[in-house]
XYZ file of C-alpha atoms in Angstrom:
673
model
C 0.036 0.055 0.175
C 1.029 3.435 -0.741
C 1.451 4.856 2.682
C 1.108 8.566 1.340
C -2.051 7.959 -0.894
C -4.103 9.887 1.471
C -1.828 13.015 0.872
C -2.702 12.945 -2.952
C -4.145 16.290 -4.435
C -7.888 17.173 -4.475
C -9.734 18.243 -7.536
C -10.275 22.083 -7.969
C -12.435 23.555 -5.319
C -16.271 24.123 -6.050
C -17.956 27.734 -5.347
C -21.682 28.117 -4.696
C -22.840 31.455 -5.954
C -26.202 32.553 -4.453
C -27.883 35.577 -6.049
C -31.485 36.316 -7.085
C -30.180 38.559 -9.978
C -28.887 36.999 -13.252
C -26.593 39.541 -14.057
C -24.710 39.490 -10.784
C -24.335 35.611 -11.180
C -23.082 35.963 -14.733
C -20.474 38.468 -13.513
C -19.414 36.201 -10.921
C -19.300 33.057 -13.332
C -17.064 34.786 -15.816
C -14.805 35.800 -13.082
C -14.307 32.329 -11.410
C -15.378 29.643 -13.869
C -11.919 28.854 -15.149
C -10.149 28.355 -12.012
C -13.354 26.682 -9.917
C -16.399 24.657 -10.415
C -19.433 26.616 -9.939
C -22.794 25.911 -8.318
C -25.596 28.508 -8.610
C -28.644 29.112 -6.487
C -31.107 31.899 -7.061
C -32.801 31.856 -3.595
C -31.981 31.206 -0.004
C -33.707 27.712 0.203
C -31.999 26.292 -2.772
C -28.645 27.601 -1.449
C -29.251 25.603 1.754
C -30.413 22.512 -0.191
C -27.092 22.462 -2.327
C -24.804 23.337 0.561
C -26.095 20.380 2.468
C -26.316 17.941 -0.507
C -23.976 15.085 -1.158
C -21.165 17.320 -2.675
C -20.984 20.427 -0.485
C -19.334 23.508 -1.919
C -15.688 24.670 -0.666
C -16.861 28.393 -0.426
C -20.131 30.401 -0.619
C -20.508 33.699 -2.320
C -23.747 34.707 -0.731
C -26.102 37.939 -1.474
C -27.505 39.569 1.421
C -30.568 40.945 0.127
C -32.954 38.346 -1.451
C -36.577 37.845 -1.303
C -37.777 35.200 1.012
C -34.905 33.769 2.977
C -32.121 36.588 3.216
C -28.544 35.812 3.127
C -28.255 36.292 6.867
C -30.767 33.515 7.633
C -28.937 31.293 5.037
C -25.536 32.034 6.878
C -27.170 31.019 10.121
C -28.557 28.008 8.859
C -25.360 26.784 7.529
C -23.395 27.805 10.546
C -25.700 25.972 12.736
C -25.413 22.795 10.768
C -22.219 20.617 11.552
C -22.034 19.457 8.054
C -21.579 23.049 6.670
C -20.465 24.953 9.577
C -16.944 25.001 8.194
C -17.601 26.266 4.822
C -16.363 29.911 4.361
C -19.046 32.495 3.580
C -18.318 35.498 1.826
C -21.306 38.135 1.758
C -21.749 40.058 -1.652
C -23.771 43.103 -0.920
C -24.441 46.654 -1.300
C -24.409 47.342 2.166
C -21.622 49.283 3.909
C -22.984 49.964 7.282
C -20.740 48.693 10.174
C -23.659 47.378 11.995
C -24.620 45.158 9.288
C -21.240 43.750 8.713
C -20.909 43.098 12.544
C -24.093 41.312 12.312
C -22.767 39.330 9.332
C -19.451 38.478 11.282
C -21.230 37.497 14.449
C -23.157 34.802 12.460
C -20.007 33.266 11.106
C -19.312 35.072 7.634
C -15.633 35.158 6.692
C -15.757 38.368 4.732
C -17.687 41.132 2.867
C -17.558 42.048 -0.878
C -19.279 45.137 -1.696
C -21.173 45.677 -4.998
C -20.407 46.737 -7.495
C -17.532 44.364 -7.009
C -13.814 44.482 -8.343
C -13.307 41.152 -10.503
C -9.593 41.137 -9.135
C -10.821 41.833 -5.622
C -13.344 38.787 -5.844
C -10.679 36.372 -7.027
C -8.207 37.648 -4.472
C -10.616 37.190 -1.745
C -11.826 33.974 -2.775
C -8.447 32.523 -2.991
C -7.310 33.709 0.142
C -10.419 32.326 2.061
C -10.120 28.900 0.255
C -6.488 28.664 1.268
C -7.589 29.768 4.846
C -10.058 27.027 5.085
C -7.532 24.449 3.574
C -5.265 25.373 6.451
C -7.977 25.170 8.823
C -9.027 21.747 7.897
C -5.166 20.568 7.820
C -4.839 22.030 11.466
C -7.866 20.347 12.788
C -6.756 17.075 11.115
C -3.247 17.633 12.798
C -4.830 18.328 16.236
C -6.732 15.380 16.048
C -3.849 13.386 15.303
C -1.693 14.972 18.115
C -4.389 14.037 20.456
C -3.973 10.428 19.576
C -0.211 10.705 20.082
C -0.415 12.573 23.386
C 0.198 9.399 25.465
C 3.470 9.033 23.462
C 4.953 12.345 24.151
C 6.197 11.266 27.751
C 8.288 8.323 26.462
C 10.784 10.449 24.620
C 11.487 13.822 22.561
C 13.902 13.593 19.586
C 15.534 17.107 19.411
C 18.142 18.419 17.109
C 19.168 21.909 15.775
C 20.102 23.191 12.502
C 21.629 26.337 11.099
C 19.300 28.348 8.619
C 20.621 26.245 5.749
C 19.461 22.898 7.279
C 22.942 21.870 8.644
C 22.801 19.988 11.893
C 24.591 21.452 14.745
C 23.195 19.584 17.815
C 21.408 16.205 18.349
C 20.278 14.826 21.696
C 20.523 11.124 23.129
C 17.053 10.265 21.804
C 18.145 11.320 18.491
C 21.156 9.132 18.537
C 18.983 6.040 19.815
C 16.289 6.364 17.357
C 18.220 7.172 14.128
C 21.180 4.849 14.749
C 23.826 7.664 13.949
C 26.543 8.849 16.155
C 26.860 12.619 16.711
C 29.831 12.777 14.676
C 28.249 11.083 11.748
C 25.539 13.771 11.711
C 26.688 17.063 12.982
C 27.919 18.903 10.010
C 25.523 17.319 7.663
C 22.185 18.438 6.465
C 18.861 17.195 7.655
C 18.514 15.601 4.181
C 20.489 12.496 5.668
C 17.258 11.558 7.364
C 15.056 12.081 4.247
C 12.612 9.192 3.146
C 12.831 9.414 -0.550
C 9.426 7.665 -0.533
C 7.953 10.580 1.331
C 4.944 12.632 0.031
C 5.817 14.647 -2.824
C 6.015 18.097 -2.050
C 5.917 17.458 1.960
C 9.498 18.822 2.528
C 9.040 21.690 0.110
C 6.019 22.887 2.144
C 7.971 22.404 5.468
C 10.745 24.737 4.265
C 8.560 27.320 2.760
C 7.008 27.449 6.150
C 9.728 27.818 8.348
C 11.924 30.059 6.126
C 8.921 32.486 6.320
C 9.478 32.433 9.991
C 6.318 30.362 10.896
C 6.286 27.065 13.103
C 5.879 23.817 10.958
C 3.910 20.870 12.437
C 3.237 17.721 10.954
C 3.835 13.836 10.792
C 6.054 12.139 8.141
C 8.582 9.494 7.504
C 12.471 9.550 7.839
C 15.107 6.884 7.399
C 17.466 5.579 10.007
C 20.969 4.702 9.490
C 20.016 1.229 8.546
C 17.380 2.302 6.148
C 14.618 1.530 8.361
C 11.496 3.754 7.944
C 10.292 5.430 11.073
C 7.317 7.916 11.414
C 7.699 11.046 13.426
C 5.383 13.726 14.817
C 7.388 16.815 14.219
C 7.448 20.411 15.387
C 10.184 22.789 13.857
C 10.421 26.303 15.448
C 12.278 29.028 13.590
C 14.518 30.958 16.258
C 15.082 34.587 15.278
C 17.693 37.166 16.249
C 17.055 40.692 17.394
C 16.878 41.876 13.879
C 14.252 39.385 13.050
C 16.515 37.216 10.645
C 16.359 33.293 11.364
C 19.364 32.266 13.349
C 18.458 28.575 13.701
C 15.762 25.932 13.733
C 15.020 23.626 16.583
C 13.181 20.218 15.704
C 11.510 18.369 18.356
C 9.669 15.122 17.297
C 8.320 12.182 18.716
C 8.515 8.641 17.267
C 5.083 7.306 16.397
C 5.888 4.713 14.232
C 4.043 2.067 16.157
C 0.760 4.032 16.058
C 1.073 4.620 12.290
C 1.905 0.901 11.770
C -1.320 -0.203 13.731
C -3.298 2.130 11.597
C -2.183 0.677 8.439
C -2.717 -2.783 9.686
C -6.306 -1.909 10.730
C -7.056 0.325 7.600
C -5.256 -1.746 4.817
C -6.057 -1.066 1.288
C -9.903 -1.284 1.245
C -10.622 1.185 -1.449
C -10.359 0.988 -5.039
C -8.383 3.708 -6.457
C -10.316 4.343 -9.747
C -13.925 3.931 -8.706
C -13.653 4.940 -5.228
C -15.780 1.746 -4.412
C -14.737 -0.765 -1.579
C -12.290 -3.334 -3.092
C -11.787 -6.983 -2.609
C -10.020 -6.907 0.680
C -12.996 -5.012 2.173
C -15.671 -7.373 0.727
C -13.808 -10.277 2.205
C -13.743 -8.483 5.689
C -17.441 -7.771 5.188
C -18.176 -11.385 4.208
C -16.335 -12.645 7.184
C -18.503 -10.316 9.448
C -21.820 -11.177 7.914
C -24.032 -13.908 9.334
C -26.084 -14.377 6.256
C -24.972 -12.966 2.928
C -26.277 -12.614 -0.629
C -23.387 -11.908 -3.175
C -23.544 -10.982 -6.782
C -20.445 -10.888 -8.862
C -20.813 -8.918 -12.251
C -18.271 -9.358 -14.918
C -18.130 -6.930 -18.158
C -17.936 -9.249 -21.226
C -14.833 -8.871 -23.382
C -13.584 -5.790 -21.362
C -10.228 -6.316 -23.121
C -11.595 -5.697 -26.492
C -12.934 -2.427 -25.156
C -9.562 -1.486 -23.834
C -7.867 -2.379 -27.124
C -10.547 -0.831 -29.544
C -11.396 2.449 -27.651
C -8.059 2.963 -25.593
C -7.417 2.435 -21.917
C -8.755 6.011 -20.963
C -12.230 5.069 -22.247
C -11.793 1.690 -20.598
C -11.358 3.610 -17.312
C -14.482 5.676 -17.988
C -16.478 2.553 -18.619
C -15.312 1.160 -15.138
C -16.198 4.574 -13.566
C -19.559 4.810 -14.930
C -20.549 1.128 -14.066
C -19.128 1.823 -10.425
C -21.331 4.739 -10.262
C -24.431 2.991 -11.621
C -23.917 -0.124 -9.160
C -23.694 2.088 -6.240
C -26.740 4.294 -7.260
C -28.945 1.147 -8.178
C -27.815 -0.760 -5.178
C -29.038 2.153 -2.816
C -29.459 0.860 0.771
C -30.225 -2.772 -0.325
C -26.667 -3.521 -1.048
C -22.984 -2.520 -1.051
C -21.166 -2.194 -4.426
C -17.509 -3.283 -4.711
C -14.831 -3.144 -7.478
C -12.999 -6.498 -6.892
C -10.430 -6.429 -9.775
C -9.974 -5.378 -13.158
C -13.535 -5.620 -14.851
C -15.208 -7.644 -12.150
C -17.590 -5.929 -9.671
C -19.745 -7.346 -6.726
C -22.838 -6.596 -4.928
C -23.254 -7.674 -1.142
C -26.547 -7.859 0.873
C -25.539 -8.437 4.499
C -28.941 -7.843 5.843
C -30.368 -11.458 4.978
C -33.521 -10.660 3.214
C -35.214 -12.338 0.440
C -32.845 -14.191 -2.283
C -35.748 -13.672 -4.706
C -35.703 -9.961 -4.534
C -31.858 -9.947 -4.599
C -32.018 -11.939 -7.666
C -34.366 -9.314 -9.197
C -32.044 -6.521 -8.272
C -29.296 -8.125 -9.965
C -31.547 -8.763 -13.083
C -32.603 -5.026 -13.186
C -28.927 -3.971 -12.677
C -28.025 -6.281 -15.854
C -30.899 -4.925 -17.994
C -29.816 -1.254 -16.907
C -26.235 -1.627 -17.562
C -26.877 -3.256 -21.196
C -29.722 -0.927 -22.071
C -27.862 2.540 -21.767
C -24.743 3.073 -23.505
C -21.788 4.821 -21.726
C -20.871 8.251 -22.980
C -17.238 8.634 -23.627
C -17.283 11.761 -25.514
C -17.131 10.965 -29.283
C -17.968 7.226 -28.397
C -20.790 5.700 -27.048
C -19.953 2.355 -25.849
C -22.406 -0.531 -25.115
C -21.698 -3.349 -22.951
C -22.840 -6.838 -21.868
C -22.130 -8.133 -18.509
C -22.633 -11.599 -16.862
C -23.240 -12.480 -13.134
C -23.054 -15.055 -10.745
C -25.197 -15.103 -7.432
C -24.695 -17.010 -3.962
C -26.984 -17.153 -1.044
C -25.949 -18.248 2.333
C -22.789 -18.132 4.544
C -20.810 -21.029 3.170
C -17.943 -19.902 0.959
C -19.965 -17.139 -0.859
C -17.163 -15.629 -2.748
C -15.942 -18.969 -4.383
C -19.577 -20.138 -5.268
C -20.483 -16.872 -6.805
C -17.366 -16.944 -8.859
C -18.330 -20.380 -10.029
C -21.786 -19.470 -10.815
C -20.422 -16.447 -12.865
C -18.060 -18.723 -14.653
C -20.846 -21.412 -15.478
C -22.921 -18.389 -16.720
C -20.360 -17.165 -18.963
C -19.892 -20.608 -20.386
C -23.584 -21.218 -20.771
C -23.820 -17.608 -22.246
C -26.588 -16.733 -19.546
C -27.113 -13.425 -18.098
C -26.758 -14.725 -14.664
C -26.927 -18.030 -12.569
C -27.608 -18.875 -9.095
C -24.867 -21.186 -7.760
C -25.828 -24.789 -6.787
C -23.703 -27.664 -5.419
C -23.617 -29.337 -8.763
C -21.418 -26.442 -10.127
C -18.418 -27.354 -8.221
C -17.563 -30.302 -10.276
C -19.139 -29.068 -13.494
C -16.874 -26.177 -13.554
C -14.103 -25.498 -11.125
C -12.612 -28.953 -11.055
C -13.387 -29.658 -14.632
C -11.405 -26.621 -15.639
C -8.490 -27.407 -13.413
C -8.267 -30.940 -14.808
C -8.622 -29.702 -18.343
C -5.637 -27.251 -18.076
C -3.559 -29.534 -15.980
C -3.668 -31.969 -18.888
C -2.882 -29.372 -21.431
C 0.134 -28.290 -19.450
C 1.488 -31.920 -18.773
C 1.064 -32.486 -22.580
C 2.613 -29.318 -23.486
C 5.576 -30.019 -21.230
C 6.087 -33.680 -22.503
C 6.055 -32.389 -26.205
C 8.199 -29.328 -25.939
C 5.389 -26.834 -26.395
C 6.188 -24.454 -23.235
C 8.694 -21.992 -25.109
C 10.125 -18.633 -24.322
C 9.329 -15.720 -26.405
C 11.855 -12.942 -26.289
C 10.950 -9.318 -25.737
C 13.765 -6.646 -26.356
C 14.793 -4.332 -23.676
C 16.427 -1.092 -24.915
C 18.996 1.208 -23.461
C 17.485 4.800 -23.384
C 20.822 6.336 -23.764
C 21.819 4.582 -27.019
C 18.704 3.493 -28.287
C 20.062 -0.199 -28.691
C 18.630 -3.471 -27.426
C 20.893 -4.350 -24.487
C 18.766 -7.480 -23.201
C 15.722 -9.451 -23.708
C 13.034 -10.709 -21.361
C 11.977 -14.354 -21.777
C 8.375 -14.767 -21.511
C 6.591 -18.219 -21.117
C 4.167 -19.157 -23.878
C 2.307 -22.464 -24.563
C 1.871 -23.702 -28.153
C -1.263 -25.796 -28.313
C -1.788 -28.606 -30.632
C -2.746 -26.533 -33.545
C 0.261 -24.135 -33.311
C -1.725 -21.208 -31.639
C 0.085 -19.183 -29.139
C -1.311 -19.064 -25.726
C -0.423 -16.268 -22.932
C 0.518 -17.468 -19.591
C -3.162 -17.500 -18.383
C -2.751 -21.110 -17.215
C -0.217 -20.229 -14.583
C -2.732 -20.236 -11.807
C -3.636 -23.763 -12.571
C -0.036 -24.861 -12.876
C 0.576 -23.575 -9.147
C -2.626 -25.300 -7.939
C -1.535 -28.646 -9.628
C 2.297 -28.358 -8.639
C 3.325 -28.147 -12.203
C 4.727 -24.523 -11.902
C 8.322 -25.376 -10.882
C 8.722 -27.828 -14.009
C 7.741 -24.765 -16.225
C 10.243 -22.571 -14.653
C 12.946 -25.355 -15.320
C 12.095 -25.794 -18.893
C 12.089 -21.947 -19.510
C 15.585 -21.665 -17.865
C 16.916 -24.617 -19.925
C 15.792 -23.285 -23.236
C 17.081 -19.641 -22.450
C 20.647 -20.879 -21.403
C 20.710 -22.922 -24.744
C 19.452 -19.843 -26.748
C 22.364 -17.787 -25.025
C 25.026 -18.474 -27.966
C 22.410 -17.036 -30.532
C 22.529 -13.409 -28.996
C 25.082 -11.227 -27.430
C 22.643 -9.695 -25.013
C 21.874 -10.677 -21.590
C 18.372 -12.565 -20.940
C 15.835 -11.989 -18.003
C 14.007 -14.910 -16.538
C 10.881 -14.447 -14.389
C 10.707 -16.306 -10.992
C 8.164 -16.536 -8.286
C 8.754 -16.988 -4.720
C 7.542 -20.527 -5.115
C 10.533 -21.173 -7.370
C 12.925 -19.772 -4.851
C 11.819 -21.817 -1.754
C 11.910 -24.964 -3.937
C 15.172 -26.812 -3.097
C 15.290 -28.762 -6.291
C 14.549 -25.615 -8.466
C 17.168 -23.611 -6.661
C 19.759 -26.477 -7.188
C 18.681 -26.383 -11.030
C 19.134 -22.879 -11.347
C 22.601 -23.032 -9.701
C 23.705 -25.809 -11.868
C 22.859 -23.865 -15.005
C 24.321 -20.615 -13.960
C 27.664 -22.226 -13.134
C 28.174 -23.102 -16.660
C 30.977 -21.046 -18.283
C 29.612 -17.840 -19.641
C 26.110 -18.225 -18.265
C 25.523 -16.498 -14.825
C 26.999 -13.124 -15.855
C 24.493 -12.962 -18.797
C 21.221 -13.919 -16.799
C 18.972 -11.663 -14.837
C 16.607 -13.129 -12.527
C 13.313 -11.320 -11.995
C 11.320 -11.722 -8.947
C 7.747 -10.501 -9.236
C 7.181 -7.987 -6.548
C 3.148 -7.601 -6.928
C 2.891 -11.179 -5.458
C 4.439 -10.005 -2.038
C 7.698 -11.054 -0.829
C 7.354 -12.495 2.619
C 10.095 -15.122 3.037
C 12.710 -12.423 2.942
C 15.514 -14.510 4.433
C 15.252 -17.421 2.077
C 14.892 -14.863 -0.810
C 18.153 -13.070 0.621
C 19.971 -16.308 0.810
C 19.065 -17.098 -2.782
C 19.986 -13.901 -4.162
C 23.349 -13.857 -2.403
C 24.067 -17.407 -3.772
C 23.130 -16.703 -7.262
C 25.114 -13.431 -7.327
C 28.221 -15.642 -6.720
C 27.662 -16.819 -10.343
C 27.580 -13.237 -11.825
C 23.646 -13.032 -11.975
C 21.912 -9.973 -11.760
C 18.435 -9.472 -10.097
C 15.516 -7.281 -10.972
C 12.309 -6.657 -9.129
C 9.383 -6.977 -11.480
C 5.916 -5.014 -11.441
C 7.610 -2.631 -8.843
C 5.005 -0.077 -7.566
C 2.027 -2.525 -7.723
C 2.440 -4.192 -4.460
C 4.429 -4.109 -1.277
C 7.322 -1.784 -2.495
C 9.490 -1.891 0.512
C 12.878 -0.302 -0.022
C 14.351 -1.495 3.104
C 14.030 -5.120 1.955
C 15.285 -4.285 -1.335
C 18.394 -2.949 0.204
C 19.012 -6.037 1.948
C 18.316 -8.076 -1.284
C 20.903 -5.895 -2.995
C 18.832 -5.694 -6.320
C 20.237 -4.352 -9.557
C 17.097 -3.330 -11.426
C 13.685 -1.900 -10.545
C 11.088 -2.761 -13.430
C 8.527 -0.072 -13.044
C 4.894 -1.683 -13.078
C 3.001 -1.320 -16.369
C 0.035 0.338 -14.529
C 2.249 3.335 -13.751
C 3.946 3.573 -17.227
C 0.897 3.216 -19.203
C -0.730 6.087 -17.352
C 2.213 8.300 -17.134
C 1.095 10.939 -19.765
C -2.492 11.329 -18.845
C -2.150 10.837 -14.918
C 0.042 13.447 -12.886
C 0.038 10.928 -9.832
C 1.597 8.052 -12.233
C 4.234 10.687 -13.310
C 5.083 11.668 -9.576
C 5.114 7.906 -8.663
C 7.692 7.263 -11.410
C 9.854 10.247 -10.646
C 10.091 8.948 -6.865
C 10.934 5.567 -7.883
C 13.580 6.818 -10.520
C 15.154 9.115 -7.863
C 15.117 6.490 -4.976
C 16.441 3.778 -7.189
C 19.428 6.145 -8.274
C 19.990 6.794 -4.699
C 20.084 3.302 -3.775
C 22.433 2.450 -6.642
C 19.812 0.662 -8.796
C 18.851 1.108 -12.603
C 15.377 1.359 -13.748
C 13.190 -0.307 -16.491
C 9.908 0.965 -17.918
C 7.614 -1.772 -18.681
C 4.483 -1.507 -21.192
C 5.947 1.243 -23.187
C 3.123 1.351 -25.762
C 3.852 4.804 -27.843
C 6.273 7.199 -28.887
C 4.748 9.639 -26.520
C 5.088 7.288 -23.350
C 8.940 6.413 -24.486
C 9.795 10.135 -24.782
C 8.419 10.873 -21.201
C 10.132 7.680 -20.103
C 13.361 9.063 -21.464
C 12.698 12.362 -19.967
C 12.215 11.046 -16.457
C 15.671 9.444 -16.604
C 14.576 5.824 -16.565
C 17.390 3.627 -17.901
C 15.798 1.253 -19.957
C 12.387 0.591 -21.741
C 10.355 -2.386 -23.078
C 7.121 -2.696 -24.563
C 4.919 -3.177 -27.771
C 6.056 0.019 -29.306
C 9.598 -0.957 -29.003
C 9.454 -4.725 -29.803
C 6.656 -7.509 -29.484
C 7.643 -10.905 -27.885
C 9.089 -13.092 -30.606
C 10.382 -16.865 -30.801
C 13.735 -15.690 -31.279
C 15.963 -12.766 -29.940
C 15.718 -10.367 -32.985
C 17.793 -7.064 -32.722
C 16.067 -3.894 -33.550
C 17.316 -1.358 -36.283
C 19.810 0.737 -35.152
C 21.778 -2.148 -33.343
C 25.200 -3.281 -34.474
């Protein structure tokens, strides 16, 4: 989980303009529409309804003189309601009498703007009060957090001093004990020695802007100890001024609150889908565990990959967003909607109820989703969906998935789980694919396809990744969708060995290095480890092999993995972490593993042009990797535009369909010697 996700930027603020005269509304709209979202109310009652609605505004521009409910009454109602009391209200009025302004301020108004208003003044006041509101909310959040940490303040205070440039001049004993540095190691160094490269973007910039302006900064963030361990501190930094008002030094007083943050993370986990805002699979499993009786429906978008391929990933995301919104709206109070992965959604009724009514709800949802096209600008996308339903407390997730699978095979809109489906679907499918894998292994039809990896400085192919493919009896190439069955039927290590065997045999055909994917299952299997060691020990082999460990699976057996890495590095082998950024992303463990390459997850690279957060994440990974002595690889480079951005960010290597598709032989790109 990205521990700084909660610090991501909010969308642009929304302003509620309240005035009964259209010409006034028009003037304010023209002044503010480019920078803010605008809501409009022409009377007091409507203003209260909008402000107390599901999407309240960030600021209200309120006319005083209106028929019916005047501005003062609107202000009184909003300030007396806890839901809206924190929204800043700026009166827009022709009244200049002090007594009227005093009346407004006593009701909680933030400011007055006198008609006829000056556009620049309106913009300036709106911007100022929005910023003050943001700071107030931030302060309230910090105060709440400080109350939670109050019991820890008596344990120890970490104190250090710096000069105006951040050079450390003093540290106390608690600092030495917490960070593991001696005084001699840090005094004379800047406070950047403690900086966590994975800290929230912009946090340290905000910190320095605050204290260099002479203000006190308070906040909670992460630092690194000497050993590379991440710790969280609640910090107060106070500028100390000399007689002339110039900053003489800074004093930092902090409390180690790592244990509290860890507890929060363990309790909270990742329970929200980043794209749709719906609860995710983790939350669904928690809710199922707490439900005595449940009715679960799984809803899958048919041929969603074709939608992504034909309309593009951006429109694919719009489809997922729209479906999430429709599910949430249609389920109402009867059920909770979830997005549990990719193109798969779920609806859960935890209140028992009538299975027939739940079935009717699923049926209505399917008909609604299929009857109304999804508007994606120039494109109107029609979808089809399939659902599986399970009622009862016995393995509802598995059984709903089996019902969905059977409905897809039988081309039905939905099916309700029955006991017979277990044999007919799940086991039958496992047996079918297990036999296909066994046959393919025996016939030599598990083969590597080689995808080129280019050096972004020279533009030349410098290595290949060997990707597993199955060739069926008719000569068709099958992607590795069968790997899940291979793991369940204990055939996976055999697949790994045949891949390594063939890649080693192919080394004389190419001068470049070869990457081979491994899972944690491979690394903890003693026979597979011995097989890998025997192959790498052959002359000229070890130094040309890069072993990729998939980070998204979650590396938990770190000691075994570390021993494996150290042993294979003895043969000259290099290591990469694949899918970095998609899973657990623990730099501390990567430091211990002595990894050579970080392969940035494709979900980040594919969105790096259109999603500012993806670009920020990529920059942080590149910076951190460079500081840790690692090189970076961009995966899923699908266009010239993405490749240009990858090069701009300083990523060392690239691979993807734009640069070269997987092929049966390692073929050099144009431009290679």
